[in-house]
Amino acid sequence: MRRSVLKFGGSSVSDFHKIKNIAEMLKRRVADGQQLIVVVSAMGKTTDELMANVNHLTTAPKEQELALLLTTGEQQTVSYLSMVLNDIGVKAKAMTGYQAGIKTVGHHLKSRIANIKPELFERSFQTNDVLVVAGFQGINDDDEITTLGRGGSDTTAVALAASNQIPCEIYTDVEGVYSTDPRIYKGAKRLEYVSFEEMMEMSALGAGVLETRSVEIAKNYNIPIYLGRTLSNKKGTWIMTRSELLEKKAVTGVALDKNMLHITVSHPLPDNHLLTALFNKLDKGSVNVDMISQIINIEGLQMSFTIKDSDLGQINGILDSLCQEFKALDYKINEEYVKISLIGSGMRDISGVASKAFITLIENDIPFYQTTTSEISISCVIDAEHGDEAVARLSEAFNI
Amino acid sequence: MRRSVLKFGGSSVSDFHKIKNIAEMLKRRVADGQQLIVVVSAMGKTTDELMANVNHLTTAPKEQELALLLTTGEQQTVSYLSMVLNDIGVKAKAMTGYQAGIKTVGHHLKSRIANIKPELFERSFQTNDVLVVAGFQGINDDDEITTLGRGGSDTTAVALAASNQIPCEIYTDVEGVYSTDPRIYKGAKRLEYVSFEEMMEMSALGAGVLETRSVEIAKNYNIPIYLGRTLSNKKGTWIMTRSELLEKKAVTGVALDKNMLHITVSHPLPDNHLLTALFNKLDKGSVNVDMISQIINIEGLQMSFTIKDSDLGQINGILDSLCQEFKALDYKINEEYVKISLIGSGMRDISGVASKAFITLIENDIPFYQTTTSEISISCVIDAEHGDEAVARLSEAFNI
């Protein structure tokens, strides 16, 4: 029996008409002899609506209660989809995260999947052809409901694919992976294949199609991911191991991350306790730090780093409390920066990518303030106002 | 530490303002040195809204999926209430039915509570003063979410009180238990005490304040129930064992049940297989039968019984399939009848209640079509149009 995991995001299940169409598509797949695990998110704006309700009640909801509340969104979607499937003659069963045995560890709202028992699915497939699983959620060792944080439903899908050793198809409202955002640069091309590594850089760097974590899991378990538009006949993009990719271009894509904050911390003395305290607090608050640059010179300590803009509330609290401990501390949060990145599997083989990128930015009068590199990417922090132009100029320069 | 179970129904938590007021009330109780288990229903019309969504998708939702969907309503309420409690400094924890260890057996939508582990509450009370538990729901041995059916949140509350051996307070939108419905008969009096037995008859007979099942559990475990209006200072009604009640009136209350269907089944031959088949189907469909009268005479078999009007869809299906098996079967479903009942602990000691009731009905030109009696009640099926008048005339006749 051929099996796959299929995942449909919130915008793909935003109304009952769409849910019915997805059910019909799944029915055809089952008629074709397949058994499916289908992961769905909360319908459309459900999560936002629940959050709006919370804001009527408290400004600081307890994380445990918030997770319990938000997970009702997916629980409703799986119920609806499974009802429709059964109604049209497909044997289907709806499962919440904990019913699917998704055990998590960590913060209630940013949990990580610890393990999944594939036996449970094996058993359920004996009497069902489609298992509809709530994305984004799990249960921890204290039997408390948790959520997986940003992009959590993708993580659920890929983790289920990994534990069952079957491929994963992720359906969303984009056609696949593009060399860069087509809304920013019209010349962007859809990629037929990308490597896990390239995709990870693209996600981490804000291409916004698929979260890094899920690609990481797929890479570790060597689970190919297909990324395509919901109910579209157009081809999407396969994400797979680099060794299976024939052509390795120096630069495959350009990504622009607008959802970031740039923080600069300075202190007149080179005090390492300060850095330890800062990173301790960031870790406790589950704030993910991206680019880090640190300098110690005669003016003392200076450090810049970037985080997601959704962590603004957290970082304000952290820096305030740090100022209590370190009186001479000075900091600046800049919301007007964006990060532009070049990604390519072939980059490690090809010299000159960095210099070509810098030259392109300089020739176009685009100043850059911080640079980091990985094996297959180069990222620069630039002014938000130059973001779109930088995407276009770099896409041209690298012919992507 | 004094502990109690408090239950708030859907209309008591229908908006965020009400939830906040309840939280403040609970805070005062905790400040007074109490620890509380608080059972809540879904907010206001949530369940109806979810059902309306289902109707967009299918006319015959699978029960398992429907239970999974409907339980999100209470899960949201417990999250909200617990958030507010924590926000105002009360240590509270929200729990779904399965997190509270409420194990059920039976149909997904009409499950019964099999057991509850009080140890779990003991442990949670070590770090919390209020445990907010989702009413109406549990989990079965296959780890499937179930609902307890009509009045399920009351059952949850009383069962939690019973397993923890603590009193139960049920808050609703009525002032307590009345001798009859004050909306029908202005002379109705609020009762300070009623016995479990009287309350069971009143519930079963449609007084609509508290479902029979919950009173039955309270009686079996001898858990006193207080019934009062949410956030009201007026005294409500205590429901307790008959032996503790001093005054035993012949008739304590008059109840009118409008939510019933009267079914008459007839067959030219006195075929007992027919009755066996019928009751088998009723049982499988979880249709509760109330009043039953059966006659076998020269015209064959004739039987009348009443069921809840919410089972109309079920009964139609059952009778149709029965007609396939028994071709000569004839049936009639009458929706224009209501049931009026007199209830009183003292009734078994006092003769003449029945005859006085019949005379009252006859003198007022109110025909009655079927009569049943229990140890502490007499019920008659009458025309719906005479319901209100019958309540008034019988209340006067028995001076209640």
Short mmCIF file of C-alpha atoms in Angstrom, two decimals, chain A residues 16-17 19-20 46 49-50 52-54 56-62 64-73 75-84 86-87 92-96 98-99 128 139 142-145, chain B residues 16-17 19-20 46 49-50 52-54 56-62 64-73 75-84 86-87 92-96 98-99 128 139 142-145:
data_model
loop_
_atom_site.label_atom_id
_atom_site.label_comp_id
_atom_site.label_asym_id
_atom_site.label_seq_id
_atom_site.Cartn_x
_atom_site.Cartn_y
_atom_site.Cartn_z
CA PHE A 16 -16.14 24.68 4.02
CA HIS A 17 -16.08 24.76 0.21
CA ILE A 19 -12.53 21.53 2.78
CA LYS A 20 -15.00 19.69 0.54
CA THR A 46 -9.22 31.05 13.52
CA GLU A 49 -9.65 35.29 16.28
CA LEU A 50 -8.83 33.24 19.37
CA ALA A 52 -8.22 38.56 19.77
CA ASN A 53 -10.51 36.96 22.37
CA VAL A 54 -7.57 36.48 24.70
CA HIS A 56 -10.18 40.93 25.87
CA LEU A 57 -9.22 38.96 28.95
CA THR A 58 -5.56 39.49 29.75
CA THR A 59 -2.39 41.00 28.37
CA ALA A 60 -0.25 38.18 29.74
CA PRO A 61 -2.02 34.84 29.21
CA LYS A 62 -0.45 31.83 30.90
CA GLN A 64 -0.24 26.53 29.20
CA GLU A 65 -3.77 27.92 28.89
CA LEU A 66 -2.98 29.69 25.64
CA ALA A 67 -1.72 26.44 24.08
CA LEU A 68 -4.86 24.65 25.27
CA LEU A 69 -7.00 27.34 23.68
CA LEU A 70 -5.21 27.66 20.35
CA THR A 71 -5.17 23.91 19.69
CA THR A 72 -8.98 23.90 19.49
CA GLY A 73 -8.58 25.46 16.03
CA GLN A 75 -9.17 20.08 16.46
CA GLN A 76 -12.14 21.66 14.70
CA THR A 77 -10.57 21.37 11.24
CA VAL A 78 -9.75 17.66 11.61
CA SER A 79 -13.31 17.01 12.80
CA TYR A 80 -14.80 18.81 9.80
CA LEU A 81 -12.54 17.22 7.19
CA SER A 82 -12.99 13.72 8.58
CA MET A 83 -16.79 14.18 8.67
CA VAL A 84 -16.83 15.15 5.00
CA ASN A 86 -16.78 9.74 5.80
CA ASP A 87 -19.79 11.41 4.23
CA ALA A 92 -11.36 8.42 7.71
CA LYS A 93 -10.49 9.08 11.34
CA ALA A 94 -9.77 12.43 12.97
CA MET A 95 -6.96 12.67 15.52
CA THR A 96 -5.69 15.46 17.75
CA TYR A 98 -2.04 13.74 21.53
CA GLN A 99 -4.28 11.11 19.96
CA ASN A 128 -9.18 3.62 7.79
CA ILE A 139 1.25 16.72 24.53
CA ASP A 142 2.81 16.22 32.25
CA ASP A 143 -0.16 15.52 29.95
CA GLU A 144 -0.38 19.20 29.10
CA ILE A 145 -1.33 20.29 25.60
CA PHE B 16 -15.98 37.67 28.58
CA HIS B 17 -17.53 40.11 31.04
CA ILE B 19 -16.23 35.12 32.79
CA LYS B 20 -14.35 37.93 34.52
CA THR B 46 -20.91 27.97 20.79
CA GLU B 49 -22.70 27.49 16.07
CA LEU B 50 -20.51 24.42 15.68
CA ALA B 52 -24.58 24.95 12.19
CA ASN B 53 -21.11 24.56 10.64
CA VAL B 54 -21.55 20.81 10.55
CA HIS B 56 -22.85 22.97 5.90
CA LEU B 57 -20.80 19.82 5.51
CA THR B 58 -22.96 16.77 6.03
CA THR B 59 -26.40 15.71 7.18
CA ALA B 60 -25.05 12.60 8.90
CA PRO B 61 -21.83 13.46 10.74
CA LYS B 62 -19.88 10.55 12.18
CA GLN B 64 -16.79 10.26 16.81
CA GLU B 65 -15.90 13.34 14.76
CA LEU B 66 -18.88 15.28 16.07
CA ALA B 67 -17.84 14.63 19.68
CA LEU B 68 -14.29 15.72 18.86
CA LEU B 69 -15.62 18.92 17.34
CA LEU B 70 -18.15 19.85 20.03
CA THR B 71 -15.69 19.39 22.89
CA THR B 72 -13.59 22.28 21.59
CA GLY B 73 -16.27 24.59 23.01
CA GLN B 75 -11.87 23.49 26.00
CA GLN B 76 -11.99 27.15 25.00
CA THR B 77 -14.00 28.18 28.07
CA VAL B 78 -11.63 26.49 30.54
CA SER B 79 -8.66 28.17 28.82
CA TYR B 80 -10.27 31.59 29.06
CA LEU B 81 -11.41 31.27 32.69
CA SER B 82 -8.08 29.88 33.85
CA MET B 83 -6.21 32.68 32.06
CA VAL B 84 -8.29 35.31 33.84
CA ASN B 86 -4.08 33.51 36.84
CA ASP B 87 -4.18 37.09 35.66
CA ALA B 92 -5.50 28.02 38.49
CA LYS B 93 -5.08 25.20 36.00
CA ALA B 94 -7.30 24.40 33.03
CA MET B 95 -8.10 20.77 32.24
CA THR B 96 -10.00 19.05 29.45
CA TYR B 98 -9.38 13.54 29.47
CA GLN B 99 -6.79 15.59 31.35
CA ASN B 128 -3.24 25.27 42.38
CA ILE B 139 -12.30 9.92 26.81
CA ASP B 142 -9.88 3.67 22.63
CA ASP B 143 -8.54 7.16 23.48
CA GLU B 144 -11.42 8.72 21.55
CA ILE B 145 -12.99 11.93 22.81
#
